[in-house]
Short mmCIF file of C-alpha atoms in Angstrom, two decimals:
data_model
loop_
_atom_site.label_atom_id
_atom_site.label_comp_id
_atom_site.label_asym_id
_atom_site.label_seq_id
_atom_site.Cartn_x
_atom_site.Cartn_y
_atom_site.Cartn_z
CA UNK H 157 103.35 86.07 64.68
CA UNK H 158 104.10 88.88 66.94
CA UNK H 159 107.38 90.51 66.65
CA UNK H 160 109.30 91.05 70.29
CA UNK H 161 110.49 94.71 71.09
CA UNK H 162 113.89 93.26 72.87
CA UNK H 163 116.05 90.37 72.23
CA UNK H 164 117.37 88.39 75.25
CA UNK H 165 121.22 89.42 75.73
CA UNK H 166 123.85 86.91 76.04
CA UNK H 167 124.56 87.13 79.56
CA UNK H 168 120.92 86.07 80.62
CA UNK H 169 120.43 83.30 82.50
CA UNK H 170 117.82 81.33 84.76
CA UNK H 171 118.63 82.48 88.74
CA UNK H 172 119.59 80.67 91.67
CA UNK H 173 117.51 82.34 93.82
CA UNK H 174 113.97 82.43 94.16
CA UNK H 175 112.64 86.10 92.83
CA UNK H 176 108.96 86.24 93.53
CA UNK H 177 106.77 89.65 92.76
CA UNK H 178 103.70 90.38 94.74
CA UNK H 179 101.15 92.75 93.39
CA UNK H 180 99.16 95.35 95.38
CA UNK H 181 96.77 97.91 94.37
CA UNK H 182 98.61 101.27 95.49
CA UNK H 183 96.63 102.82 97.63
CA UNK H 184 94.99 106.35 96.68
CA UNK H 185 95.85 109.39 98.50
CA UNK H 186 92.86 112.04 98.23
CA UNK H 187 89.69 113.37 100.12
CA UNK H 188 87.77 110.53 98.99
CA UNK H 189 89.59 107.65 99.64
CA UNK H 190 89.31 108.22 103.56
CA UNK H 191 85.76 108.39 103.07
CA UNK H 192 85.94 104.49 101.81
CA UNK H 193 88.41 103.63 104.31
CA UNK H 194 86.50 100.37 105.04
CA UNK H 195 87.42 99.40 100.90
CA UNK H 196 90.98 97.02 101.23
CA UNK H 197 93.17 99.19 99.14
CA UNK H 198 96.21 97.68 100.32
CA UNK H 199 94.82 94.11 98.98
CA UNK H 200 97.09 91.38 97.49
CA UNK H 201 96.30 90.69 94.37
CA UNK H 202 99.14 88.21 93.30
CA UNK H 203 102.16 86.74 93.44
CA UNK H 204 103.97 85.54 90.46
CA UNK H 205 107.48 82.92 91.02
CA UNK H 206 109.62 84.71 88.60
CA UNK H 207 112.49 82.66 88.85
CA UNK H 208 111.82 79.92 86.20
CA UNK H 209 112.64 81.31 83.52
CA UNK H 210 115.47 84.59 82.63
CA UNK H 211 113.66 87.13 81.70
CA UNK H 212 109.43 87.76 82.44
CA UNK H 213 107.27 90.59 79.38
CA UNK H 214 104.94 92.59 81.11
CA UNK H 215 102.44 94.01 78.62
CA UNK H 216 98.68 93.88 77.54
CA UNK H 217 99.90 91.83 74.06
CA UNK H 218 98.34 88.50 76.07
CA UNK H 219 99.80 85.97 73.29
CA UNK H 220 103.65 87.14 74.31
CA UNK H 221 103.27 88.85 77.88
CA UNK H 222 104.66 86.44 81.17
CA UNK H 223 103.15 88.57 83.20
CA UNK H 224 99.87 90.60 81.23
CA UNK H 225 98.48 93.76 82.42
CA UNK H 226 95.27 95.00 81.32
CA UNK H 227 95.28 99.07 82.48
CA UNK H 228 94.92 101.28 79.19
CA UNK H 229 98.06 103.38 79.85
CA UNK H 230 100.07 100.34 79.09
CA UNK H 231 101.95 99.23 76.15
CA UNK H 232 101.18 95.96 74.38
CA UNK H 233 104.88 95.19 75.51
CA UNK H 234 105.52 97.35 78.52
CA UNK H 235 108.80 96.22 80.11
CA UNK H 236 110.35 92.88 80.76
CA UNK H 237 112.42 91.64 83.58
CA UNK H 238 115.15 90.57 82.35
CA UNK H 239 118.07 88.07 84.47
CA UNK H 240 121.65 88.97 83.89
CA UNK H 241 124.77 87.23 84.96
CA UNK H 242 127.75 89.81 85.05
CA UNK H 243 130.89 89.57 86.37
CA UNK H 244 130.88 91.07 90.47
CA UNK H 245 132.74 93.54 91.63
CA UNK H 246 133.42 92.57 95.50
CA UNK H 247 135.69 89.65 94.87
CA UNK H 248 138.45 90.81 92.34
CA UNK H 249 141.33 88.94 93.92
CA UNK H 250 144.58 88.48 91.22
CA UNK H 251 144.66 85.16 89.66
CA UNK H 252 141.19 83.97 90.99
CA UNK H 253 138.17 83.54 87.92
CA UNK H 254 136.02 86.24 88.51
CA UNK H 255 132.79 85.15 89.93
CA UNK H 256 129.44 85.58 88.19
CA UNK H 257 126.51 87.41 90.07
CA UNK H 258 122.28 86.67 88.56
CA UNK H 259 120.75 89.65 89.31
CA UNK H 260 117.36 90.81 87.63
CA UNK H 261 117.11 94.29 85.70
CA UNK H 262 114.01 96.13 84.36
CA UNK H 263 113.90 97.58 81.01
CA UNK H 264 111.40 99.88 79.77
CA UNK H 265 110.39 98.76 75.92
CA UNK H 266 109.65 102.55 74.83
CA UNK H 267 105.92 102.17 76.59
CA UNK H 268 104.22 105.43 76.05
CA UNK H 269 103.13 106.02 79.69
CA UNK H 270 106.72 104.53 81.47
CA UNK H 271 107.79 102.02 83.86
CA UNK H 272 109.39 103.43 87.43
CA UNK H 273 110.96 101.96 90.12
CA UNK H 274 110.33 103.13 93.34
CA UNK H 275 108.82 106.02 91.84
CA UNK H 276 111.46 107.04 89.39
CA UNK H 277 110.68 106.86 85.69
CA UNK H 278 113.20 104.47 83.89
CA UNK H 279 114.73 106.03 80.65
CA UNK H 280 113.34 103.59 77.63
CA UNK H 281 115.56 100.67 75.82
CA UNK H 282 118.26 100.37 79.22
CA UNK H 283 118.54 98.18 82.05
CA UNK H 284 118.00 99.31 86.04
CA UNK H 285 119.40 96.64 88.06
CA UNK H 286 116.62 95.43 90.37
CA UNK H 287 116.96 95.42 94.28
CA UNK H 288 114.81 93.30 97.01
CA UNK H 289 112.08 94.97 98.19
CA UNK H 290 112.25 97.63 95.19
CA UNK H 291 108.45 98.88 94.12
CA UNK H 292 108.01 98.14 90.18
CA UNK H 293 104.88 100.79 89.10
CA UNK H 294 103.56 100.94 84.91
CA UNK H 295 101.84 104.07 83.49
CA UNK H 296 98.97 105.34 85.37
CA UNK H 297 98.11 101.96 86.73
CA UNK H 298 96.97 101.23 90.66
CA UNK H 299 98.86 98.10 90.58
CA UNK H 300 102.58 98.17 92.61
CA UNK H 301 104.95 95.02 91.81
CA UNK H 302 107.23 94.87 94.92
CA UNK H 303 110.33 92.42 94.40
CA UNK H 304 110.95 90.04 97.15
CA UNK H 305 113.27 86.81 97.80
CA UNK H 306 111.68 83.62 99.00
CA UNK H 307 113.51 84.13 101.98
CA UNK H 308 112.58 87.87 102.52
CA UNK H 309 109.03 87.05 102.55
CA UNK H 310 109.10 84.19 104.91
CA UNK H 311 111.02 86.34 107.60
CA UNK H 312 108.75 89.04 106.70
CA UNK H 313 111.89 91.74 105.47
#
């Protein structure tokens, strides 16, 4: 078998809400690409429901990877989005339980080339807590993962 690079913590769980990622190919910014303007670069390429399960491997390792990428710069396990419920910190009122938020959080598995979101590199082995609409990029690849709700991308925010 193939041995994981991250264990699931204890606080992950399966979300409420319905997480979906849509991948684009970024678009390139040089002399040539205005040349091919007529070429789609801003093309959908998929859109993966990532709320089924609590936590999603991105990596070129196809036998373990939820959601495989195939670019060279990447890792065999890149990064995994990972679910976490954790206690929030808007309703601390005295005496009440404290209420549990699912958010998701991205973790880079020591990949070689890095994971960034929204354009900042992630340090390796540490969770980033994940916003909607956030812009998930791996290594040198074209392809941008941008986070949305179900409801985000029926209302079109």
């Amino acid at each position: 078998g193939i041995t994981l690079k991250f264990s699931e913590p204890p606080e992950a769980r399966i979300p409420n809400t319905r997480w979906r990622l849509y991948v684009f190919r970024r678009k390139v910014s040089d002399a040539k690409a205005t040349a091919d303007s007529d070429k789609k670069d801003d093309d959908l390429l998929d859109v993966y429901h990532i709320s089924r399960q609590s936590a999603y491997l991105f990596g070129r390792e196809r036998k373990v990877a939820d959601i495989p990428v195939d670019h060279g710069s990447l890792s065999k396990q890149h990064c995994v989005l990972q679910y976490r419920a954790l206690p929030s910190k808007s309703s601390s009122i005295i005496g009440e339980p404290t209420k549990l938020q699912c958010k998701p959080y991205l973790m880079d598995l020591e990949s070689t080339n890095g994971t960034f979101i929204n354009g900042v590199r992630l340090d390796a082995a540490r969770y980033y807590e994940l916003r909607r609409g956030d812009v998930i990029t791996l290594g040198a690849s074209s392809r941008e993962y941008v986070l949305l709700t179900e409801q985000s991308a029926k209302t079109g925010i």
